[in-house]
JSON list of C-alpha atoms in Angstrom, two decimals:
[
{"chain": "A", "resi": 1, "resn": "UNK", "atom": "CA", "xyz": [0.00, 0.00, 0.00]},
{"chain": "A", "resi": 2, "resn": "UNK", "atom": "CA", "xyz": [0.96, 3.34, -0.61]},
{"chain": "A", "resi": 3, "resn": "UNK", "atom": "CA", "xyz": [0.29, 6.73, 1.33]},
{"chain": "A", "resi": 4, "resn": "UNK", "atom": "CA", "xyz": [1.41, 10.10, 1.64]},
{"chain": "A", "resi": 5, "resn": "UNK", "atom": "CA", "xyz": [1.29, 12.18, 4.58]},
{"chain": "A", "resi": 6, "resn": "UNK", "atom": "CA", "xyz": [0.90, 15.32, 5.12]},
{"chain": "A", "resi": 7, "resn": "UNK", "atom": "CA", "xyz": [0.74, 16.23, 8.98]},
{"chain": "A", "resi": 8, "resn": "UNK", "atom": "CA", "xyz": [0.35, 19.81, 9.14]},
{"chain": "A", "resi": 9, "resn": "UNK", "atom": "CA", "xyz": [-3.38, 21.06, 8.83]},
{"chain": "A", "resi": 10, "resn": "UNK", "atom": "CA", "xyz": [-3.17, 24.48, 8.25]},
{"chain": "A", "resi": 11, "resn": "UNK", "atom": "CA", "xyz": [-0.08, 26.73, 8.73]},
{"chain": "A", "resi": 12, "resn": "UNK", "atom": "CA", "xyz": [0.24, 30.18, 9.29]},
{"chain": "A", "resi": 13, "resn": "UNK", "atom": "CA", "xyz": [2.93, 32.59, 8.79]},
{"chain": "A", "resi": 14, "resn": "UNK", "atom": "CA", "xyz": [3.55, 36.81, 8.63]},
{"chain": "A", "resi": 15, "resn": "UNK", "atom": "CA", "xyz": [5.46, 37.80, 5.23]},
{"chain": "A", "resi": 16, "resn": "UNK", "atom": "CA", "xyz": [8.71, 37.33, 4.79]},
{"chain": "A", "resi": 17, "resn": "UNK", "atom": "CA", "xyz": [8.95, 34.73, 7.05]},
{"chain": "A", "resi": 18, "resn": "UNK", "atom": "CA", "xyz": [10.15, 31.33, 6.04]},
{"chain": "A", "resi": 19, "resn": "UNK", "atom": "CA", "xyz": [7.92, 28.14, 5.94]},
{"chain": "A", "resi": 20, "resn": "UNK", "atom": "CA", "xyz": [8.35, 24.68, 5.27]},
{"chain": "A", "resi": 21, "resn": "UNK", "atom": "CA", "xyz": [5.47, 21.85, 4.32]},
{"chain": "A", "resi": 22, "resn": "UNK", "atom": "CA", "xyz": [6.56, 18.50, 5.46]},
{"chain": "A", "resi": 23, "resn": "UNK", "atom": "CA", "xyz": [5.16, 15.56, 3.00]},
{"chain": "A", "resi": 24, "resn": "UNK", "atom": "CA", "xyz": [5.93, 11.77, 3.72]},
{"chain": "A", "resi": 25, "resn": "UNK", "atom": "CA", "xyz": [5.33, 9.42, 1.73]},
{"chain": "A", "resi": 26, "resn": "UNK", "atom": "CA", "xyz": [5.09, 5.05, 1.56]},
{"chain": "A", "resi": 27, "resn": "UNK", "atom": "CA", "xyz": [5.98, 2.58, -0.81]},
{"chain": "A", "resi": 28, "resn": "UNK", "atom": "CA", "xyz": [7.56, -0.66, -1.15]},
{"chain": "A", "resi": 29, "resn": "UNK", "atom": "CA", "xyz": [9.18, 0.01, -4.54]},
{"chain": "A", "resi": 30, "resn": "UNK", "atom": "CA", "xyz": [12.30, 1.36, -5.63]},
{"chain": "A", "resi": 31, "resn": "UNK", "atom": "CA", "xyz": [10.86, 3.26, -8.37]},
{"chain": "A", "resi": 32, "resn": "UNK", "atom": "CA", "xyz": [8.35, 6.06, -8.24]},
{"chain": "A", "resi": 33, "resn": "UNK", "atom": "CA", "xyz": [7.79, 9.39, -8.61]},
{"chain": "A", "resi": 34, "resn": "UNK", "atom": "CA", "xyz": [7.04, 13.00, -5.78]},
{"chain": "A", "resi": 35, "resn": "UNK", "atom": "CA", "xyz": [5.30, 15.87, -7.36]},
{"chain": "A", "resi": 36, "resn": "UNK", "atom": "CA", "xyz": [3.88, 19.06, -5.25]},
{"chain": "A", "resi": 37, "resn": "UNK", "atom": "CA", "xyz": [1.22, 20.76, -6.66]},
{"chain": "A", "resi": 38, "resn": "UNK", "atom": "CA", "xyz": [-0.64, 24.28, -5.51]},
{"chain": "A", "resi": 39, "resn": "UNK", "atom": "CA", "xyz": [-3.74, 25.05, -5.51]},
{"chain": "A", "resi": 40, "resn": "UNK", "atom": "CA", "xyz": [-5.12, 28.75, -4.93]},
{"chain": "A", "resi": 41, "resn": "UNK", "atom": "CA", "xyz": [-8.06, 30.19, -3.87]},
{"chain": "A", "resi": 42, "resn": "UNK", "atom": "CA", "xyz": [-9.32, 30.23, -7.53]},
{"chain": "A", "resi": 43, "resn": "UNK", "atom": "CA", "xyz": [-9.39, 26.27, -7.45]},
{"chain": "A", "resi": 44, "resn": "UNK", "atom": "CA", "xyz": [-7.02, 25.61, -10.08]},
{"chain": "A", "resi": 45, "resn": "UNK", "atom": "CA", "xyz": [-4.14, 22.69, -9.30]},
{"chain": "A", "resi": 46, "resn": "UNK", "atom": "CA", "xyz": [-0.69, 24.04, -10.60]},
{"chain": "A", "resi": 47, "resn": "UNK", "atom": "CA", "xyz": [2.30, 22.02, -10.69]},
{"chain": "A", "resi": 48, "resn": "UNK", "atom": "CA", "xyz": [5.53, 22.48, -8.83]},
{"chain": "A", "resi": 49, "resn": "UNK", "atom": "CA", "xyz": [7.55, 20.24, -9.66]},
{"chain": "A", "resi": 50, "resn": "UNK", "atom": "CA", "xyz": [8.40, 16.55, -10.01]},
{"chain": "A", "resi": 51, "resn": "UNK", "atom": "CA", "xyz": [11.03, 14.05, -8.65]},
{"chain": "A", "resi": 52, "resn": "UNK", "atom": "CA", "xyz": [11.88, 10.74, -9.28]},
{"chain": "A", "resi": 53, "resn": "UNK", "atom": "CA", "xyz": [13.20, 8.46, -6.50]},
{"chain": "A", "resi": 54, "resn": "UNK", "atom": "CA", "xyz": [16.76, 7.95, -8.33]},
{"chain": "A", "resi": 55, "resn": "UNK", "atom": "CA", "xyz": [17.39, 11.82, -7.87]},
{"chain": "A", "resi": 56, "resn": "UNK", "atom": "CA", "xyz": [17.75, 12.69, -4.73]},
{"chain": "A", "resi": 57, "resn": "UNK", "atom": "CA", "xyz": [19.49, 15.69, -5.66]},
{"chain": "A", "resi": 58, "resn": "UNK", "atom": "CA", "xyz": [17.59, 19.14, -3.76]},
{"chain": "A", "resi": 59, "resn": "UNK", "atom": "CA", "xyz": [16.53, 21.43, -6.13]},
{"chain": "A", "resi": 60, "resn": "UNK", "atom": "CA", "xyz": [15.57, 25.17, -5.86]},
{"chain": "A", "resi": 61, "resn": "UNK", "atom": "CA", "xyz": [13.44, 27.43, -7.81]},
{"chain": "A", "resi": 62, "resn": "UNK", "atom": "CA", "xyz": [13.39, 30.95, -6.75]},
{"chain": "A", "resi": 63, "resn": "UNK", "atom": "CA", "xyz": [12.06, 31.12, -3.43]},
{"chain": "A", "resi": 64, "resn": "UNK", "atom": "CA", "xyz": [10.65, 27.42, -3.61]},
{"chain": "A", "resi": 65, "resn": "UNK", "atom": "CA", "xyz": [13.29, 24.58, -2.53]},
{"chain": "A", "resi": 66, "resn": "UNK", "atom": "CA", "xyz": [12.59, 20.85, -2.04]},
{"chain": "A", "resi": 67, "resn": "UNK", "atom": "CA", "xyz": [14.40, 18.76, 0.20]},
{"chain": "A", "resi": 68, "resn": "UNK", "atom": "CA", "xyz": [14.00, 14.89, -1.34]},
{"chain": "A", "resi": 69, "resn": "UNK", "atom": "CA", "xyz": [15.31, 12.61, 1.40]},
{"chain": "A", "resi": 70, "resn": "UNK", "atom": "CA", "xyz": [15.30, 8.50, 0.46]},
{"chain": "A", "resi": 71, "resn": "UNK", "atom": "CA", "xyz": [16.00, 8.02, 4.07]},
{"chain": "A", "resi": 72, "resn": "UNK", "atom": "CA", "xyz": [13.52, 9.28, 5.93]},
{"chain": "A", "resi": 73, "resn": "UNK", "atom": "CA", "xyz": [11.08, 9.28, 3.26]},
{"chain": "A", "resi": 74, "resn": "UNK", "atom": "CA", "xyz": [10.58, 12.55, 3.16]},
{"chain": "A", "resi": 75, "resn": "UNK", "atom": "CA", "xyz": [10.25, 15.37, 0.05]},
{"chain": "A", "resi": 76, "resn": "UNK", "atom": "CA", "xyz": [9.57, 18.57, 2.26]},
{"chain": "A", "resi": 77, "resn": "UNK", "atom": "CA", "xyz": [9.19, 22.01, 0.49]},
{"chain": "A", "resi": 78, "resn": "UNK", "atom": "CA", "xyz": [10.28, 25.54, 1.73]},
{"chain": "A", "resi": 79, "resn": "UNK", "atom": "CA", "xyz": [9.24, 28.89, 0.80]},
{"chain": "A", "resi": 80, "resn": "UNK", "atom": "CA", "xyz": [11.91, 31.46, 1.56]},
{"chain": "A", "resi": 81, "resn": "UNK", "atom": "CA", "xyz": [10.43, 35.00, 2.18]},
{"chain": "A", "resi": 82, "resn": "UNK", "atom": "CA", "xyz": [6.82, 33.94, 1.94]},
{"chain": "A", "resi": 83, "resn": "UNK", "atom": "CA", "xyz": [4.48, 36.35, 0.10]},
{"chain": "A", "resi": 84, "resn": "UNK", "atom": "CA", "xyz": [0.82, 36.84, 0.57]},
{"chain": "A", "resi": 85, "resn": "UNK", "atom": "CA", "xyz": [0.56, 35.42, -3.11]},
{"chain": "A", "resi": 86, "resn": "UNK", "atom": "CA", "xyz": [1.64, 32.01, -1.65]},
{"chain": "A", "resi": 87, "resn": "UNK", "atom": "CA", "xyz": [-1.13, 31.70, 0.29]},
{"chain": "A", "resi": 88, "resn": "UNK", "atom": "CA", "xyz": [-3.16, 28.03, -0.98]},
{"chain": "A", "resi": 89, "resn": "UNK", "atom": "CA", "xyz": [-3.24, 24.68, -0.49]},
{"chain": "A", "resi": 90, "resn": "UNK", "atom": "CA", "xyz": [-0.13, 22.19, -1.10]},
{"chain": "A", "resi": 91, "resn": "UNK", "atom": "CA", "xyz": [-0.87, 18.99, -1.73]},
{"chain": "A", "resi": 92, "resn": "UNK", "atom": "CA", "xyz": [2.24, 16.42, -2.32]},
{"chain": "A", "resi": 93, "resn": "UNK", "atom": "CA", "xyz": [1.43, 13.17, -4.54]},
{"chain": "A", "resi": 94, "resn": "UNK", "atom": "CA", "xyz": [3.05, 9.91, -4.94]},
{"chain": "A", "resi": 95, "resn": "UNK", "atom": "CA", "xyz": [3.03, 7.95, -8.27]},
{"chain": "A", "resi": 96, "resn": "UNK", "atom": "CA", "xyz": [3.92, 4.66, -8.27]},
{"chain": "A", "resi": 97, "resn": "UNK", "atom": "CA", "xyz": [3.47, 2.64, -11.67]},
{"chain": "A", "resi": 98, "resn": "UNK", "atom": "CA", "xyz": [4.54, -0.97, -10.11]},
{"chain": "A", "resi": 99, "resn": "UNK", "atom": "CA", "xyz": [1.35, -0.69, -7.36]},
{"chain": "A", "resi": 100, "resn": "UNK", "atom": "CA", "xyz": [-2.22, -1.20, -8.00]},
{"chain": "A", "resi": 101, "resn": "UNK", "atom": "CA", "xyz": [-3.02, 2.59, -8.47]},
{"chain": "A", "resi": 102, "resn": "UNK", "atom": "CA", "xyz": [-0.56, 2.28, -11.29]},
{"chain": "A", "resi": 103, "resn": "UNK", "atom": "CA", "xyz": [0.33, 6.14, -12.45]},
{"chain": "A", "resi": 104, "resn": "UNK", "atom": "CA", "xyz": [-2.58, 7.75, -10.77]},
{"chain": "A", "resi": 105, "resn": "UNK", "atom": "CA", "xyz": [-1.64, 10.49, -8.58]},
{"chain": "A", "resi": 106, "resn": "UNK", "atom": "CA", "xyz": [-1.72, 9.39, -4.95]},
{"chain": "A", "resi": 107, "resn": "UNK", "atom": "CA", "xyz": [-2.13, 12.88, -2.88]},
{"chain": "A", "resi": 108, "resn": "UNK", "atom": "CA", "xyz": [-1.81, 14.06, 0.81]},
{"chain": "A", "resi": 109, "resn": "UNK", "atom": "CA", "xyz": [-4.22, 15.30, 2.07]},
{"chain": "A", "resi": 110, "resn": "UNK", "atom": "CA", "xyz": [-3.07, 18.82, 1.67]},
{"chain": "A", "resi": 111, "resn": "UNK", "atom": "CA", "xyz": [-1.48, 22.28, 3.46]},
{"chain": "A", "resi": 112, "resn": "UNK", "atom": "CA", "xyz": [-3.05, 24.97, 4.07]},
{"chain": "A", "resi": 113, "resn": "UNK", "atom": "CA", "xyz": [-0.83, 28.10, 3.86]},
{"chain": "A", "resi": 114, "resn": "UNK", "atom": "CA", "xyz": [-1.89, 31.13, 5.06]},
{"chain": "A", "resi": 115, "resn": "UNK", "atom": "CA", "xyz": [0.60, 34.38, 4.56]},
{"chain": "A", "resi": 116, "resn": "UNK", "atom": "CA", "xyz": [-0.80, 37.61, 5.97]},
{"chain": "A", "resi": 117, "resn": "UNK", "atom": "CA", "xyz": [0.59, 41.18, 5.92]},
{"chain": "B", "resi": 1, "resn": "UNK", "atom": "CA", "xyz": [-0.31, 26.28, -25.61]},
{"chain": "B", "resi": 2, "resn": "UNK", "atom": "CA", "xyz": [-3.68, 25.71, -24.36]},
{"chain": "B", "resi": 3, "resn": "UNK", "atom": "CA", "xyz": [-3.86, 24.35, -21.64]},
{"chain": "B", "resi": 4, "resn": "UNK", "atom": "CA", "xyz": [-6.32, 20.82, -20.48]},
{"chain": "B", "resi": 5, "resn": "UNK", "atom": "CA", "xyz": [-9.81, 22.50, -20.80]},
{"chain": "B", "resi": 6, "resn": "UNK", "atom": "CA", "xyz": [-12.59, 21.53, -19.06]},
{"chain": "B", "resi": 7, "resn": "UNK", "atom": "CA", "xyz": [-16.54, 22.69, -19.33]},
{"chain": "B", "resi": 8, "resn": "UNK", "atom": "CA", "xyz": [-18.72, 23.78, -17.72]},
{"chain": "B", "resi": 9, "resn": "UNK", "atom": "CA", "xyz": [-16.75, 25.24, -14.93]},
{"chain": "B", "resi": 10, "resn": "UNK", "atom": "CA", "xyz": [-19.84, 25.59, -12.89]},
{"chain": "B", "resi": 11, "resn": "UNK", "atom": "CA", "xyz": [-23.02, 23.05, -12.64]},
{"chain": "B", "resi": 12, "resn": "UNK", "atom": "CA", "xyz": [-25.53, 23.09, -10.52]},
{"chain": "B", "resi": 13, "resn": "UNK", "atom": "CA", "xyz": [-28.51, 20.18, -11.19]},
{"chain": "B", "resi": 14, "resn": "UNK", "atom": "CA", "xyz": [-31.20, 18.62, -9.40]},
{"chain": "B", "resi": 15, "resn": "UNK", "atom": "CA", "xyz": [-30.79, 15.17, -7.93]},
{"chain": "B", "resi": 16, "resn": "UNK", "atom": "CA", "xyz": [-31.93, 12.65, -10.61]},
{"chain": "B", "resi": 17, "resn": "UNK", "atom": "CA", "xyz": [-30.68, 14.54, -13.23]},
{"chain": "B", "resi": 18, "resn": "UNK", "atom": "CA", "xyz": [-28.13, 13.76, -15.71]},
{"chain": "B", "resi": 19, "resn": "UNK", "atom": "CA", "xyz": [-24.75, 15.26, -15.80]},
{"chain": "B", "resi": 20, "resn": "UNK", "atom": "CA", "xyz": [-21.83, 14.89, -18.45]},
{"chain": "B", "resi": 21, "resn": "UNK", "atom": "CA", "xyz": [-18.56, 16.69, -17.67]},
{"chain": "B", "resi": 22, "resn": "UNK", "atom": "CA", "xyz": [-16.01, 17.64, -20.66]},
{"chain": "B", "resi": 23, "resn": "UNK", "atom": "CA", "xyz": [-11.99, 17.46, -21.14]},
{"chain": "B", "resi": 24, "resn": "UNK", "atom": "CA", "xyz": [-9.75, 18.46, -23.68]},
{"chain": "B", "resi": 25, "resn": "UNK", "atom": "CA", "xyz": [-6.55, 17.32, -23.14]},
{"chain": "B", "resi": 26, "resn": "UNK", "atom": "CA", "xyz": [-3.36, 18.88, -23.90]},
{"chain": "B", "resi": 27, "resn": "UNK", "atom": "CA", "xyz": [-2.46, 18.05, -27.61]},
{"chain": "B", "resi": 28, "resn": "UNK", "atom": "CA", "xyz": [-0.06, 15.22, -27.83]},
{"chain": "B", "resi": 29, "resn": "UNK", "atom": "CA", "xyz": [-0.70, 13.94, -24.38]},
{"chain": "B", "resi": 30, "resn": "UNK", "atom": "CA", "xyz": [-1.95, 9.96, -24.73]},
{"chain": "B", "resi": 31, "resn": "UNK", "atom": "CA", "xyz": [-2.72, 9.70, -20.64]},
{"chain": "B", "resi": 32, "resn": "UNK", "atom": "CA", "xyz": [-5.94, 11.43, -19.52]},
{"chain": "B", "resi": 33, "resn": "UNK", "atom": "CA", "xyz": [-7.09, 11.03, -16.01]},
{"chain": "B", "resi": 34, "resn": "UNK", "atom": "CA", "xyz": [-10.39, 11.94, -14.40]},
{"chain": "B", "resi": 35, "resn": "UNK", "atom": "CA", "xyz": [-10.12, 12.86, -10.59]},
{"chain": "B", "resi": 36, "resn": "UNK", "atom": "CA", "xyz": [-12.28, 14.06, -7.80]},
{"chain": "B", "resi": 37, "resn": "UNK", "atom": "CA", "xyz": [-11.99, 16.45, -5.08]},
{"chain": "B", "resi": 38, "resn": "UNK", "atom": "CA", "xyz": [-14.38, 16.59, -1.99]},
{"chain": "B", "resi": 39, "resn": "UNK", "atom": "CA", "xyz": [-13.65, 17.83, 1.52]},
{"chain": "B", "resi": 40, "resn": "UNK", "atom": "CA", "xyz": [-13.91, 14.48, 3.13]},
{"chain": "B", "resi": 41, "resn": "UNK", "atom": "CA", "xyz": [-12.28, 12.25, 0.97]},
{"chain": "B", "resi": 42, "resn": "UNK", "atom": "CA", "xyz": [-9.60, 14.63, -1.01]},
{"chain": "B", "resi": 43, "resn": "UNK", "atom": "CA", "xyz": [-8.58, 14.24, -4.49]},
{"chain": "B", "resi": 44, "resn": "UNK", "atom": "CA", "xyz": [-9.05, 10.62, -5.39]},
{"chain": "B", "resi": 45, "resn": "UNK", "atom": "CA", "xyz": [-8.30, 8.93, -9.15]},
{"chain": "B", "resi": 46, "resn": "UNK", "atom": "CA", "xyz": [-11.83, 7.83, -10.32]},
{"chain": "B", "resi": 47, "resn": "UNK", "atom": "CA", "xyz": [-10.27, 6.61, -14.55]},
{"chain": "B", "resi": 48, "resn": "UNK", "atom": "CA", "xyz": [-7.48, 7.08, -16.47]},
{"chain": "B", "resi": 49, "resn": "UNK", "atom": "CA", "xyz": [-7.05, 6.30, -20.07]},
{"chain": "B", "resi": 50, "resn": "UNK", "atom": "CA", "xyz": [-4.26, 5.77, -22.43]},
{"chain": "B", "resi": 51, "resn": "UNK", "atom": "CA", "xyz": [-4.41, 6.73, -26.17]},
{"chain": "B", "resi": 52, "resn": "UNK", "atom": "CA", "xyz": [-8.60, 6.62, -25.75]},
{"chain": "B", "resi": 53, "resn": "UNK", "atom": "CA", "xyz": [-8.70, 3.05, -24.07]},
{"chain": "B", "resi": 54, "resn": "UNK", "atom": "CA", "xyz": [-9.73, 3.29, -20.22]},
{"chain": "B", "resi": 55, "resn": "UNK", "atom": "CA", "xyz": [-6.83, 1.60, -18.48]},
{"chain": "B", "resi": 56, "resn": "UNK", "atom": "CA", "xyz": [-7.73, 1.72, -14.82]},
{"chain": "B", "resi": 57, "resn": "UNK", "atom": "CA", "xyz": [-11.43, 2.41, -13.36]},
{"chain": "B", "resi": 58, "resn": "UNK", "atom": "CA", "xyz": [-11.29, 1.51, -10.02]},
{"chain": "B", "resi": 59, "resn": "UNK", "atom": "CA", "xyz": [-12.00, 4.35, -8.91]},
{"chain": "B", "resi": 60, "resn": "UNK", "atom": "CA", "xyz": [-15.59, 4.73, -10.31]},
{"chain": "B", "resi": 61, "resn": "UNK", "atom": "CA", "xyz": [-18.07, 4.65, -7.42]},
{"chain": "B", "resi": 62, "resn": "UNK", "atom": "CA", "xyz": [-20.54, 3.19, -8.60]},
{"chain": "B", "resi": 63, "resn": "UNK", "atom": "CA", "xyz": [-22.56, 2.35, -12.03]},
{"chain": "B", "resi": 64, "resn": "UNK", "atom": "CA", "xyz": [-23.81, 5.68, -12.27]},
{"chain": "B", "resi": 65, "resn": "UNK", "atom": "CA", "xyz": [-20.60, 7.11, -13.54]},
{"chain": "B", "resi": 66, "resn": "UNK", "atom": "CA", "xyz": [-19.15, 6.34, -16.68]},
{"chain": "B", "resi": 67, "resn": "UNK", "atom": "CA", "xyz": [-16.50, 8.03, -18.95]},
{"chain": "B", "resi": 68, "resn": "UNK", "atom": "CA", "xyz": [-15.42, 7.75, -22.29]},
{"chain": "B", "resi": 69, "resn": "UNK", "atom": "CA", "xyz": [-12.78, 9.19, -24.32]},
{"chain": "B", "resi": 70, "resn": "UNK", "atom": "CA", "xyz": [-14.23, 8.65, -28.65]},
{"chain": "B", "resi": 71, "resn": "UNK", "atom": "CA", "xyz": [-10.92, 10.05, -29.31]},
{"chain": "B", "resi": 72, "resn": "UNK", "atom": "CA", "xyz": [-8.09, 11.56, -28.45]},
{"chain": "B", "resi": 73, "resn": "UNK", "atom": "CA", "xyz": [-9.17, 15.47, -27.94]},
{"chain": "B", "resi": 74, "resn": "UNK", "atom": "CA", "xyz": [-12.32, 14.68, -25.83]},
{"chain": "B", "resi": 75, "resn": "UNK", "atom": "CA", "xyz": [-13.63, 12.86, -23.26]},
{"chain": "B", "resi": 76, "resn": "UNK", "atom": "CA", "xyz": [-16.63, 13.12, -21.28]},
{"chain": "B", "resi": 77, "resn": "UNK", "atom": "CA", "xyz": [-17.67, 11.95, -17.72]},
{"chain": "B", "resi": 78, "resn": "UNK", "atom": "CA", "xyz": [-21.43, 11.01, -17.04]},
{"chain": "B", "resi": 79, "resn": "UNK", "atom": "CA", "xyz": [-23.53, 10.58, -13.99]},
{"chain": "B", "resi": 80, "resn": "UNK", "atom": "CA", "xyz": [-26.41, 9.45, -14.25]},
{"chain": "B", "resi": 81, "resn": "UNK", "atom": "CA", "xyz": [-28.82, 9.74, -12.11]},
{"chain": "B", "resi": 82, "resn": "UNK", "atom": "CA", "xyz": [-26.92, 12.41, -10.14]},
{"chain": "B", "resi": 83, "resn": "UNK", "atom": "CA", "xyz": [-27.08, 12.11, -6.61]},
{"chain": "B", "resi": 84, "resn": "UNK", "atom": "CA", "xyz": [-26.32, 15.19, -4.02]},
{"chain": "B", "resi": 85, "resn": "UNK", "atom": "CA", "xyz": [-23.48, 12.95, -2.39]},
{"chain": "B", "resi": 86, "resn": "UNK", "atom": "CA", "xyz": [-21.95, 13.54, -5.95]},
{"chain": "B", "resi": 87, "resn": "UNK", "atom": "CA", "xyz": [-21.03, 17.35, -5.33]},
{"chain": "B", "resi": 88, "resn": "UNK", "atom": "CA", "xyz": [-17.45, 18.01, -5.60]},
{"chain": "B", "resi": 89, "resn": "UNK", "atom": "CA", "xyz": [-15.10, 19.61, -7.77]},
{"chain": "B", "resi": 90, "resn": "UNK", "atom": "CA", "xyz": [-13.98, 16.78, -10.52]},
{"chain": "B", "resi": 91, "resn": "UNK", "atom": "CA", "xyz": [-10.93, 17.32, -12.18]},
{"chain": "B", "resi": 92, "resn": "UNK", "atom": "CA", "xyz": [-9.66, 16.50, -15.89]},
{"chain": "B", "resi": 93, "resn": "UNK", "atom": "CA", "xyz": [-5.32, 15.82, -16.62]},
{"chain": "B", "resi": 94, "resn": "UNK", "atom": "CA", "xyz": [-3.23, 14.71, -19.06]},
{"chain": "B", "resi": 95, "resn": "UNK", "atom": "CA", "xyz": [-0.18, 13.51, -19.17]},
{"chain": "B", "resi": 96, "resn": "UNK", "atom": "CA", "xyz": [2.65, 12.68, -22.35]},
{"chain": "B", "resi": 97, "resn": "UNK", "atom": "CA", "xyz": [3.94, 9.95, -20.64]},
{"chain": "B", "resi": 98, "resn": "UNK", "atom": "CA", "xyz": [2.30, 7.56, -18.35]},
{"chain": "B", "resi": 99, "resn": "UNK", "atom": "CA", "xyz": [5.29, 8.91, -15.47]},
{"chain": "B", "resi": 100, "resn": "UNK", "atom": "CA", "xyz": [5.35, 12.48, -16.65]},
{"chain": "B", "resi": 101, "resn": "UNK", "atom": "CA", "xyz": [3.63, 15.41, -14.81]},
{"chain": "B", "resi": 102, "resn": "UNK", "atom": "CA", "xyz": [0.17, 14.97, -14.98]},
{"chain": "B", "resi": 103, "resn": "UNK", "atom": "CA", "xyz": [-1.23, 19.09, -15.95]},
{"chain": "B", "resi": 104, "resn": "UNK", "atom": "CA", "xyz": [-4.76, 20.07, -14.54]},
{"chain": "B", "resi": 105, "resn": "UNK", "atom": "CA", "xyz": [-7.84, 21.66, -15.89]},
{"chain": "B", "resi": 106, "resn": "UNK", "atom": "CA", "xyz": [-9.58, 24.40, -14.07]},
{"chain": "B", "resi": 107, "resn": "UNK", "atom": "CA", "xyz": [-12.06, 21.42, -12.71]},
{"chain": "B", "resi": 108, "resn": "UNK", "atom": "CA", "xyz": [-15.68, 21.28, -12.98]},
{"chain": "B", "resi": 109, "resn": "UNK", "atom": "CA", "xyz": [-17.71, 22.54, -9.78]},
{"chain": "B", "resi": 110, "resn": "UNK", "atom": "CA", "xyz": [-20.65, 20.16, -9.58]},
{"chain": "B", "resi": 111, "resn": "UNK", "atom": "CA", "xyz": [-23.49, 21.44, -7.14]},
{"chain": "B", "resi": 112, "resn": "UNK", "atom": "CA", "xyz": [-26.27, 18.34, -7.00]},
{"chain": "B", "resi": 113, "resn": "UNK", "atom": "CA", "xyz": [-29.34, 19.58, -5.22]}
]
C-alpha cells in the first residue's frame, strides 16, 4: 500500500517569514515518482515540480526549494520569504506505476498556507 | 499552448438529473485522467485512459458514472442519475507519458441539489 502524509493542517505565517510543508510518503518500490502541486483560492491545481526516487538531488526554484530525502522518506518544500501570493493549499502526490493505483496520482491530504501582511 | 480544458466550470442540477462533464486534453498527451476532489475524501483517481482506451477504473463509485474518451481530444464523464453525495469539484489531466507530470484543468464545480 501506498500513502502520503501530510501532517500539518493548516499553517500560518507573517510575510517574509520562512515556511516549510513537510510531505511523507510510503511505498515498497524502488521506483516512483514526488510531485507538489498548488492550488489557490481560484481552485485551479498548478504544478511544482516533479522528482523521481533515483534523484535525490535538492533542487531550488526561486524562493521554492525541495528537500527529497530516500532516508527518511521525506520530500519537504520551503518557501523562503513567503508572500501573501503564496497563500493556498499544497498537496504532495506519490506515483507509483509498479502498485495497484498504477500512475494515478496518490495525494496528501493537503497544506493549508496562510501568509498575511 | 492551451492548456487541459474543461466545461462547464460551474453546474448546478437537481438530484436525478443527468450530468456529463467535458476534457480536452493537452495536444499530444496519450494519458488522460479523471479525478475528484471533496472535503472528506480529497482528491481521489476515479479513470485514467491511455491513447482513448480506459486503463484503470477503479475508482468509479458506482454504475452511475461512466466516462469515455471517442478520441483523443475529448472525453466526457457522465452521472447518471446524479445524486447530491456527488457534489465536488472533478478534475480533468493529461499527461505525455504515463510517469510524466500529470497538468490540470480548471475542474468542474458540480453542485447536486
Amino acid at each position: 500500500a501506498q500513502k502520503v502524509t501530510q501532517a500539518q493542517t493548516e499553517i500560518s505565517v507573517v510575510e517574509k517569514e520562512d515556511v516549510t510543508l513537510d510531505c511523507v510518503y510510503e511505498t515498497r518500490d524502488t521506483t516512483y515518482y514526488l510531485f507538489w502541486y498548488k492550488q489557490p483560492p481560484s481552485g485551479e491545481l498548478v504544478f511544482l515540480i516533479r522528482r523521481n526516487s533515483f534523484d535525490e538531488q535538492n533542487e531550488i526554484s526561486g524562493r521554492y526549494s525541495w528537500n527529497f530525502q530516500k532516508s527518511t522518506s521525506s520530500f519537504n518544500f520551503t518557501i523562503t520569504a513567503s508572500q501573501v501570493v503564496d497563500s493556498a493549499v499544497y498537496f504532495c502526490a506519490l506515483s507509483d506505476p509498479n502498485s495497484n493505483s498504477g500512475y494515478a496520482l496518490n495525494f496528501g491530504k493537503g497544506t493549508s498556507l496562510l501568509v498575511t501582511p | 499552448d492551451a492548456g487541459v480544458i474543461q466545461s462547464p466550470r460551474h453546474e448546478v442540477t437537481e438530484m436525478g438529473q443527468e450530468v456529463t462533464l467535458r476534457c480536452k486534453p493537452i495536444s499530444g498527451h496519450d494519458y488522460l485522467f479523471w479525478y475528484r476532489q471533496t472535503m472528506m475524501r480529497g482528491l481521489e483517481l476515479l479513470i485514467y485512459f491511455n491513447n482513448n482506451v480506459p486503463i484503470d477504473d477503479s475508482g468509479m463509485p458506482e454504475d452511475r458514472f461512466s466516462a469515455k474518451m471517442p478520441n483523443a481530444s475529448f472525453s466526457t464523464l457522465k452521472i447518471q442519475p446524479s445524486e447530491p453525495r456527488d457534489s465536488a469539484v472533478y478534475f480533468c489531466a493529461s499527461s505525455s507519458e504515463a510517469v510524466e507530470t500529470q497538468y490540470f484543468g480548471p475542474g468542474t464545480r458540480l453542485l447536486v441539489l
